[in-house]
């Protein structure tokens, strides 16, 4: 049958049916009033192109009215889960149903991919005579955490760029945006109680003497959160502790072990000056930060970093050594554990959950902590075996600061992760029991921006590899096939182009 259906991520069940749904001059739409963000998404999609006659208060009848009907039916929860949907495209109309508004939103993203790529373009092309292949899809995700991370600290990207990132995630049914907001190279979130964090911490001096930096005001951060909510994407903020803290310590050097002074750095790497674990004021500042972060970000999880914290300053610091004695700890690794535990407790009291990089396993994991396993899958496996939730993000598969290909002129750094290497990763380790496997929440692609000084560079490193992650975390493992993925991906080039994405023209896909 012509018009192969090229949806990414591949739906769990898909049947192509004879025929096409033809758009009439202007299409009638009914969207369940309980799903206003779905109605908005459909209007955004179709309004400028095919035209929408209006939202109907009643479902469009199925007798050739040619409309689109999207409804919520709570009784389908068992079959479709929290995020699943059923979509029927028939010659007489389009029907989507889900148990939740989120599921219905994903139905719209599937429908979007059935439409010609030109639907994404604001250019006023001739959009008459569009059709969509008839089909029947029943779909639900394999994992609940389908994420993408972005480092806005090594290089800063503005609100519009972050919104475009979220737009693309939603298109591929990715539901978590992990926003890496603090670093040695810049603090990017306004904190009202401690203005120095951005007054000084958001700016660094480049080698040529010019100032580089930027930050998001709280209003802008709330705008991003709302933008995500409108697209079924949860924004998970990351505030790094106890390491990667030079920008904060530049503003507040008294919170370090040595007292400074420090400079927000323009160099890459791991730096020895970190928050002093013996200083109650350091913990106090971070608690103040989390108070404001919690108010801005409604996400259940708050990321506290925890990676790459050298212990050299703590080993020589009288206050840190006093803390070790007072708390009955045996070494600096346990001191880091103690430090992280303070925030696990704090966030838990506020009804949130802490997540951190896999180094938080060293010296003992805080009781409520979830682990983001980046150095490999071992940390994630150990955490799941101990009953902790896990997000897999092993750098050898899903770090997008690595190049696509050896020797290629690319803005990335360090290693190589081909599209196939990325696609091949299965977030579920084979040696976990069924009970332990439940703790694998999902996976995500990570984007560290040392080697990406502008937005086109980010896009080139992220796309299309993020499509591989999207399919990895959504589609049934047994149905995943790289050759089949590549075949479908080919048609997404024009779509990304229409969206203004500078994607990598991977020769395994676009020969
Ligand atoms: C990391 O890549 N340092 C989490
Ligand atoms: Zn100290």
Coordinates of C-alpha atoms and ligand atoms in Angstrom, one line a residue:
X1 CA 0.0 0.0 0.0
X2 CA 1.3 3.4 -0.8
X3 CA 1.8 6.1 1.8
X4 CA 3.7 4.1 4.3
X5 CA 3.0 5.4 7.8
X6 CA 6.2 6.8 9.2
X7 CA 5.5 7.7 12.8
X8 CA 8.3 8.1 15.3
X9 CA 8.3 6.7 17.9
X10 CA 6.8 3.6 16.3
X11 CA 3.3 3.0 17.7
X12 CA 2.7 -0.2 19.7
X13 CA 0.0 -1.3 17.3
X14 CA -0.7 0.0 13.9
X15 CA -2.9 -1.2 11.1
X16 CA -3.0 0.6 7.7
X17 CA -6.5 0.7 6.3
X18 CA -7.4 1.2 2.6
X19 CA -8.2 4.8 1.8
X20 CA -7.4 8.4 2.8
X21 CA -9.0 11.0 5.0
X22 CA -9.4 14.1 2.8
X23 CA -9.5 17.5 4.4
X24 CA -12.6 19.4 3.4
X25 CA -12.3 23.2 2.9
X26 CA -12.4 23.8 6.6
X27 CA -12.5 21.0 9.1
X28 CA -14.8 20.7 12.2
X29 CA -13.2 19.8 15.4
X30 CA -14.5 18.5 18.7
X31 CA -12.0 18.2 21.5
X32 CA -13.1 17.1 25.0
X33 CA -13.5 20.2 27.1
X34 CA -11.5 18.4 29.8
X35 CA -8.4 18.7 27.5
X36 CA -8.0 22.4 26.6
X37 CA -4.3 22.0 25.9
X38 CA -5.1 19.4 23.3
X39 CA -7.6 21.7 21.6
X40 CA -4.9 24.4 21.5
X41 CA -2.4 22.1 20.1
X42 CA -4.7 21.0 17.3
X43 CA -5.7 24.6 16.5
X44 CA -2.0 25.6 16.4
X45 CA -1.4 22.7 14.0
X46 CA -4.3 23.0 11.6
X47 CA -5.4 26.6 12.0
X48 CA -2.8 28.2 9.8
X49 CA -2.8 25.5 7.2
X50 CA -6.1 23.7 6.5
X51 CA -8.3 26.1 8.5
X52 CA -10.6 25.2 11.3
X53 CA -14.3 26.0 11.1
X54 CA -14.4 26.1 14.9
X55 CA -14.4 23.9 18.0
X56 CA -17.7 22.2 18.4
X57 CA -19.4 21.7 21.7
X58 CA -20.6 18.2 20.7
X59 CA -18.7 15.3 19.1
X60 CA -18.7 15.5 15.3
X61 CA -21.0 12.7 14.0
X62 CA -19.4 9.9 12.1
X63 CA -21.6 10.0 9.0
X64 CA -19.3 11.7 6.6
X65 CA -19.1 15.0 8.5
X66 CA -15.4 14.8 7.9
X67 CA -14.5 16.1 11.3
X68 CA -12.0 15.3 14.0
X69 CA -13.2 14.1 17.3
X70 CA -10.9 13.7 20.3
X71 CA -12.5 12.5 23.5
X72 CA -11.5 11.4 27.0
X73 CA -12.9 8.1 28.3
X74 CA -11.8 7.2 31.8
X75 CA -12.9 3.6 31.3
X76 CA -10.1 3.1 28.9
X77 CA -7.4 3.6 31.5
X78 CA -6.7 0.0 32.0
X79 CA -6.1 -0.6 28.3
X80 CA -4.4 2.6 27.5
X81 CA -2.7 3.6 30.7
X82 CA -2.0 7.2 31.7
X83 CA -0.5 8.2 28.4
X84 CA -1.9 5.8 25.8
X85 CA -4.4 6.6 23.1
X86 CA -6.4 5.1 20.3
X87 CA -6.5 6.8 16.9
X88 CA -8.8 5.9 14.0
X89 CA -8.4 7.7 10.7
X90 CA -11.2 6.8 8.4
X91 CA -12.4 8.3 5.1
X92 CA -15.4 9.7 7.0
X93 CA -13.5 11.3 9.9
X94 CA -10.8 11.1 12.5
X95 CA -11.4 9.8 16.1
X96 CA -9.0 9.8 19.0
X97 CA -9.7 8.6 22.5
X98 CA -7.6 8.4 25.6
X99 CA -8.1 8.0 29.3
X100 CA -6.3 11.3 30.0
X101 CA -5.7 14.6 28.3
X102 CA -2.0 13.7 28.1
X103 CA -2.8 10.5 26.1
X104 CA -5.0 12.7 23.8
X105 CA -2.1 15.1 23.3
X106 CA 0.1 12.2 22.1
X107 CA -2.7 11.2 19.7
X108 CA -2.5 14.7 18.2
X109 CA 1.3 14.3 17.8
X110 CA 0.8 11.0 15.9
X111 CA -1.9 12.7 13.7
X112 CA 0.6 15.5 13.1
X113 CA 3.1 13.1 11.8
X114 CA 0.6 11.6 9.4
X115 CA 0.1 15.0 7.8
X116 CA 2.6 16.3 5.2
X117 CA 5.7 18.0 6.5
X118 CA 4.5 21.3 5.2
X119 CA 2.0 21.5 8.1
X120 CA 5.0 22.5 10.2
X121 CA 5.9 25.4 8.1
X122 CA 4.6 28.9 8.5
X123 CA 5.2 29.6 4.9
X124 CA 2.0 30.1 2.9
X125 CA 2.3 27.0 0.7
X126 CA -0.7 25.6 -1.2
X127 CA -2.2 23.4 1.4
X128 CA -5.4 22.4 -0.4
X129 CA -6.1 18.8 -1.1
X130 CA -4.2 17.3 1.8
X131 CA -5.0 13.8 2.9
X132 CA -4.0 11.4 5.7
X133 CA -3.7 7.7 5.2
X134 CA -6.5 5.7 6.9
X135 CA -5.2 3.7 9.8
X136 CA -6.0 2.3 13.3
X137 CA -3.5 2.9 16.0
X138 CA -3.5 1.7 19.6
X139 CA -0.5 3.1 21.4
X140 CA 1.1 3.6 24.8
X141 CA 4.6 4.2 26.0
X142 CA 7.0 1.7 27.4
X143 CA 8.5 4.1 30.0
X144 CA 7.1 7.0 32.0
X145 CA 10.4 9.1 31.9
X146 CA 11.2 10.0 28.3
X147 CA 13.6 12.7 28.7
X148 CA 16.0 15.2 27.2
X149 CA 18.5 17.3 29.1
X150 CA 20.0 20.6 28.1
X151 CA 23.0 22.4 29.6
X152 CA 22.4 26.1 29.3
X153 CA 25.4 27.0 31.5
X154 CA 28.5 26.2 29.5
X155 CA 26.7 28.1 26.8
X156 CA 23.5 30.1 27.3
X157 CA 20.4 29.7 25.2
X158 CA 17.4 32.0 25.3
X159 CA 13.7 31.5 26.0
X160 CA 12.8 31.1 22.3
X161 CA 15.5 28.4 21.8
X162 CA 14.4 26.5 24.9
X163 CA 10.8 26.7 23.6
X164 CA 11.8 25.2 20.3
X165 CA 13.6 22.4 22.1
X166 CA 10.4 21.6 24.0
X167 CA 8.3 21.8 20.8
X168 CA 10.5 19.2 19.2
X169 CA 10.4 17.0 22.3
X170 CA 6.6 17.1 22.3
X171 CA 6.5 16.1 18.6
X172 CA 8.4 12.9 19.5
X173 CA 6.4 12.3 22.7
X174 CA 9.3 13.0 25.0
X175 CA 7.7 14.2 28.3
X176 CA 10.6 15.4 30.5
X177 CA 12.8 18.4 29.9
X178 CA 15.8 18.3 32.3
X179 CA 17.0 21.8 32.5
X180 CA 20.6 22.0 33.7
X181 CA 20.6 25.5 35.3
X182 CA 23.8 25.9 37.4
X183 CA 27.4 25.3 36.8
X184 CA 31.0 26.5 37.3
X185 CA 30.5 28.5 34.1
X186 CA 27.3 30.2 35.0
X187 CA 24.2 30.3 37.3
X188 CA 21.2 30.7 35.0
X189 CA 18.1 31.1 37.3
X190 CA 17.2 34.3 39.1
X191 CA 16.9 33.7 42.9
X192 CA 15.2 36.6 44.5
X193 CA 16.6 36.1 48.0
X194 CA 20.2 35.8 46.7
X195 CA 20.6 38.2 43.7
X196 CA 24.3 37.7 43.6
X197 CA 23.8 34.3 42.0
X198 CA 22.8 36.0 38.8
X199 CA 24.3 39.5 39.2
X200 CA 27.7 38.0 39.4
X201 CA 27.2 34.2 38.8
X202 CA 25.6 34.5 35.4
X203 CA 28.5 36.3 33.8
X204 CA 32.0 35.4 32.9
X205 CA 34.9 37.1 31.1
X206 CA 36.0 35.5 27.9
X207 CA 39.6 35.3 26.8
X208 CA 39.1 38.4 24.5
X209 CA 38.0 40.3 27.6
X210 CA 34.3 40.4 26.6
X211 CA 31.5 39.5 29.0
X212 CA 29.5 36.3 28.3
X213 CA 26.4 35.0 30.0
X214 CA 22.8 35.4 30.7
X215 CA 20.0 34.0 32.9
X216 CA 16.3 33.4 33.1
X217 CA 14.2 35.6 35.2
X218 CA 11.6 33.8 37.4
X219 CA 8.9 35.0 35.1
X220 CA 10.7 33.5 32.1
X221 CA 11.2 30.2 34.0
X222 CA 7.5 30.1 34.7
X223 CA 6.8 30.8 31.1
X224 CA 8.9 27.8 30.1
X225 CA 7.1 25.6 32.7
X226 CA 3.8 26.7 31.3
X227 CA 5.0 26.2 27.7
X228 CA 6.0 22.6 28.7
X229 CA 2.6 22.0 30.4
X230 CA 0.8 23.0 27.2
X231 CA 2.8 20.3 25.5
X232 CA 2.6 17.6 28.1
X233 CA 6.3 18.1 28.9
X234 CA 7.4 18.4 32.5
X235 CA 10.3 20.7 33.2
X236 CA 12.7 19.2 35.8
X237 CA 15.2 21.8 37.0
X238 CA 18.7 20.9 38.1
X239 CA 20.5 22.9 40.8
X240 CA 24.0 21.4 41.2
X241 CA 25.4 20.5 44.6
X242 CA 27.9 20.1 46.2
X243 CA 30.2 20.5 43.2
X244 CA 30.1 22.4 39.9
X245 CA 29.4 25.5 42.1
X246 CA 32.1 28.0 41.0
X247 CA 29.5 30.5 39.7
X248 CA 27.6 30.5 43.0
X249 CA 30.9 30.7 45.0
X250 CA 32.1 33.7 42.9
X251 CA 29.1 35.6 44.3
X252 CA 29.3 34.1 47.8
X253 CA 33.0 32.9 48.4
X254 CA 32.3 32.6 52.1
X255 CA 30.3 29.4 51.3
X256 CA 33.5 27.6 50.1
X257 CA 36.1 25.9 52.2
X258 CA 38.9 28.4 51.4
X259 CA 37.0 31.7 51.2
X260 CA 38.0 32.4 47.6
X261 CA 38.1 34.7 45.8
X262 CA 36.8 32.9 42.6
X263 CA 35.9 33.7 39.1
X264 CA 33.0 32.3 37.0
X265 CA 35.2 30.2 34.7
X266 CA 35.2 30.0 31.0
X267 CA 37.2 26.8 31.0
X268 CA 35.8 23.2 30.9
X269 CA 36.4 20.5 33.4
X270 CA 36.0 19.6 37.1
X271 CA 37.0 22.3 39.7
X272 CA 38.2 21.7 43.2
X273 CA 36.3 24.5 44.9
X274 CA 32.8 23.3 46.0
X275 CA 30.3 24.2 48.7
X276 CA 31.8 23.8 52.2
X277 CA 29.9 20.8 53.7
X278 CA 30.9 22.1 57.2
X279 CA 29.3 25.5 56.7
X280 CA 25.6 25.7 57.7
X281 CA 25.3 28.9 55.6
X282 CA 26.1 26.9 52.4
X283 CA 23.2 24.6 53.3
X284 CA 21.0 27.5 54.1
X285 CA 21.6 29.2 50.8
X286 CA 20.8 26.1 48.9
X287 CA 17.6 25.6 51.0
X288 CA 16.6 29.1 50.1
X289 CA 17.3 28.3 46.4
X290 CA 15.2 25.2 46.6
X291 CA 12.3 27.1 48.2
X292 CA 12.1 29.4 45.2
X293 CA 12.8 26.5 42.7
X294 CA 9.9 24.5 44.2
X295 CA 7.6 27.5 43.8
X296 CA 8.5 27.9 40.1
X297 CA 8.7 24.3 39.1
X298 CA 5.8 22.0 39.9
X299 CA 7.7 18.8 38.9
X300 CA 7.7 15.9 41.2
X301 CA 11.4 15.4 40.8
X302 CA 14.0 18.1 41.5
X303 CA 17.6 17.3 40.3
X304 CA 20.4 18.2 42.6
X305 CA 23.4 17.2 40.5
X306 CA 25.9 15.4 42.7
X307 CA 28.4 14.5 40.0
X308 CA 32.1 15.2 39.8
X309 CA 32.6 16.7 43.3
X310 CA 36.3 16.6 44.2
X311 CA 37.0 16.0 47.9
X312 CA 40.4 17.7 48.1
X313 CA 39.1 20.9 49.8
X314 CA 36.9 19.0 52.2
X315 CA 39.9 16.8 53.2
X316 CA 41.8 19.9 54.4
X317 CA 39.0 22.0 55.7
X318 CA 38.6 22.1 59.5
X319 CA 34.8 22.8 59.2
X320 CA 34.3 19.8 56.9
X321 CA 36.4 17.6 59.1
X322 CA 34.4 18.8 62.2
X323 CA 31.2 17.9 60.3
X324 CA 32.6 14.4 59.6
X325 CA 33.3 13.9 63.4
X326 CA 30.0 15.4 64.5
X327 CA 27.9 13.3 62.2
X328 CA 29.9 10.1 62.9
X329 CA 31.0 9.8 59.2
X330 CA 34.1 7.9 58.1
X331 CA 35.3 9.9 55.1
X332 CA 34.6 12.6 52.6
X333 CA 32.4 10.3 50.4
X334 CA 30.1 9.8 53.4
X335 CA 30.2 13.6 53.9
X336 CA 28.9 14.0 50.3
X337 CA 26.2 11.5 51.1
X338 CA 25.3 13.4 54.3
X339 CA 25.1 16.6 52.3
X340 CA 22.8 15.1 49.7
X341 CA 20.7 13.5 52.4
X342 CA 20.0 16.9 53.9
X343 CA 18.3 17.9 50.6
X344 CA 16.6 14.5 50.1
X345 CA 15.0 15.1 53.5
X346 CA 14.2 18.8 52.7
X347 CA 12.6 18.0 49.3
X348 CA 10.7 15.1 50.7
X349 CA 9.2 17.3 53.4
X350 CA 8.0 19.6 50.6
X351 CA 6.4 16.7 48.8
X352 CA 9.0 16.4 46.1
X353 CA 11.6 13.7 45.2
X354 CA 15.3 14.1 44.8
X355 CA 17.1 12.8 41.8
X356 CA 20.9 13.0 41.3
X357 CA 23.7 11.7 39.1
X358 CA 25.0 8.3 40.0
X359 CA 27.9 9.6 42.2
X360 CA 25.3 10.1 44.9
X361 CA 25.5 6.3 45.4
X362 CA 29.0 6.7 46.8
X363 CA 29.0 6.9 50.6
X364 CA 25.4 5.6 50.7
X365 CA 22.2 6.6 48.9
X366 CA 19.7 9.0 50.6
X367 CA 16.5 7.1 51.4
X368 CA 14.2 8.8 48.9
X369 CA 16.7 9.5 46.2
X370 CA 16.4 8.5 42.5
X371 CA 19.5 8.0 40.5
X372 CA 20.4 9.2 37.0
X373 CA 22.9 6.7 35.7
X374 CA 25.4 8.4 33.4
X375 CA 28.8 6.8 33.8
X376 CA 27.3 3.5 32.6
X377 CA 24.3 1.4 33.6
X378 CA 26.0 -0.1 36.7
X379 CA 25.0 2.7 39.1
X380 CA 21.4 2.5 37.8
X381 CA 21.4 -1.3 38.3
X382 CA 22.8 -1.1 41.8
X383 CA 20.2 1.6 42.7
X384 CA 17.3 -0.4 41.2
X385 CA 18.5 -3.5 43.1
X386 CA 18.4 -1.4 46.3
X387 CA 14.8 -0.3 45.5
X388 CA 15.5 3.2 44.2
X389 CA 14.0 4.7 41.0
X390 CA 16.4 5.1 38.1
X391 CA 16.7 7.1 34.9
X392 CA 19.3 5.6 32.5
X393 CA 21.5 8.0 30.6
X394 CA 24.8 6.2 29.9
X395 CA 27.2 8.5 28.1
X396 CA 28.4 5.8 25.7
X397 CA 24.9 5.7 24.1
X398 CA 23.0 8.9 24.8
X399 CA 25.4 11.8 25.2
X400 CA 24.8 14.1 22.3
X401 CA 27.9 16.3 22.9
X402 CA 29.7 13.3 21.4
X403 CA 30.2 13.4 17.6
X404 CA 28.1 11.3 15.2
X405 CA 31.1 10.1 13.4
X406 CA 34.9 9.7 13.7
X407 CA 37.0 12.5 12.3
X408 CA 34.0 14.5 11.2
X409 CA 34.0 18.3 11.5
X410 CA 31.4 18.6 14.1
X411 CA 30.9 21.0 17.0
X412 CA 30.9 18.1 19.6
X413 CA 33.7 16.9 21.8
X414 CA 35.2 13.7 23.2
X415 CA 33.7 10.4 22.0
X416 CA 31.4 9.2 19.3
X417 CA 27.8 8.0 19.5
X418 CA 26.4 7.0 16.1
X419 CA 22.7 7.1 15.5
X420 CA 22.8 3.3 15.6
X421 CA 24.8 3.2 18.9
X422 CA 22.2 5.5 20.4
X423 CA 19.2 3.5 19.0
X424 CA 20.7 0.2 20.2
X425 CA 20.5 1.0 23.9
X426 CA 17.8 -0.7 25.9
X427 CA 17.1 1.1 29.2
X428 CA 16.0 -2.1 30.9
X429 CA 19.1 -4.1 32.0
X430 CA 18.5 -7.8 31.4
X431 CA 19.6 -9.0 34.8
X432 CA 17.0 -7.2 36.9
X433 CA 14.1 -9.1 38.5
X434 CA 10.6 -8.0 37.5
X435 CA 10.3 -6.2 40.8
X436 CA 13.6 -4.3 40.3
X437 CA 12.7 -3.5 36.7
X438 CA 9.8 -1.4 37.9
X439 CA 12.3 1.1 39.2
X440 CA 13.7 1.8 35.8
X441 CA 11.6 4.9 35.0
X442 CA 13.1 5.4 31.6
X443 CA 16.0 7.1 29.8
X444 CA 17.0 10.4 28.3
X445 CA 19.5 12.0 26.0
X446 CA 21.9 14.5 27.5
X447 CA 23.2 17.6 25.8
X448 CA 26.3 19.2 27.4
X449 CA 27.1 22.5 25.7
X450 CA 30.9 23.0 26.1
X451 CA 31.3 22.4 22.4
X452 CA 28.1 24.2 21.2
X453 CA 28.4 27.9 21.2
X454 CA 25.3 28.6 19.2
X455 CA 21.8 27.1 18.7
X456 CA 22.4 25.5 15.2
X457 CA 25.3 23.6 16.8
X458 CA 23.0 22.2 19.5
X459 CA 20.4 21.2 16.9
X460 CA 23.0 19.5 14.8
X461 CA 24.2 17.4 17.7
X462 CA 20.7 16.6 19.0
X463 CA 18.7 15.8 15.9
X464 CA 18.1 13.2 14.7
X465 CA 19.7 11.3 17.6
X466 CA 16.9 12.4 20.0
X467 CA 14.5 10.6 17.6
X468 CA 16.3 7.4 18.4
X469 CA 16.0 8.1 22.2
X470 CA 12.3 8.9 21.7
X471 CA 11.7 5.5 20.1
X472 CA 13.9 3.7 22.6
X473 CA 11.7 4.9 25.5
X474 CA 8.3 4.7 23.9
X475 CA 8.1 1.7 21.5
X476 CA 7.9 -2.0 22.6
X477 CA 11.4 -3.4 22.7
X478 CA 10.5 -6.4 20.6
X479 CA 9.3 -4.2 17.7
X480 CA 12.4 -2.0 17.6
X481 CA 14.4 -2.4 14.5
X482 CA 17.1 0.1 13.4
X483 CA 16.6 -0.4 9.6
X484 CA 12.9 0.1 10.0
X485 CA 13.6 3.2 12.1
X486 CA 15.9 4.6 9.5
X487 CA 13.4 4.0 6.8
X488 CA 10.8 6.1 8.8
X489 CA 13.3 8.7 9.9
X490 CA 14.0 9.6 6.2
X491 CA 10.7 11.4 5.9
X492 CA 11.4 13.4 9.1
X493 CA 14.1 15.4 7.4
X494 CA 11.7 17.7 5.5
X495 CA 9.6 17.9 8.7
X496 CA 12.6 19.1 10.8
X497 CA 13.6 21.4 8.0
X498 CA 10.1 23.0 8.0
X499 CA 10.5 23.4 11.7
X500 CA 13.8 25.3 11.2
X501 CA 15.9 22.6 12.8
X502 CA 19.5 22.3 11.6
X503 CA 19.6 18.5 11.9
X504 CA 22.6 16.3 11.1
X505 CA 22.3 14.9 7.6
X506 CA 23.3 11.4 8.8
X507 CA 24.4 9.5 5.7
X508 CA 22.9 6.2 7.0
X509 CA 19.6 8.0 6.6
X510 CA 19.9 10.7 4.0
X511 CA 22.4 9.1 1.6
Ligands
LIG1 C1 27.9 14.3 33.9 O1 28.0 14.0 32.7 N1 28.9 14.8 34.6 C2 26.7 14.0 34.6
LIG2 ZN1 34.7 22.9 54.1

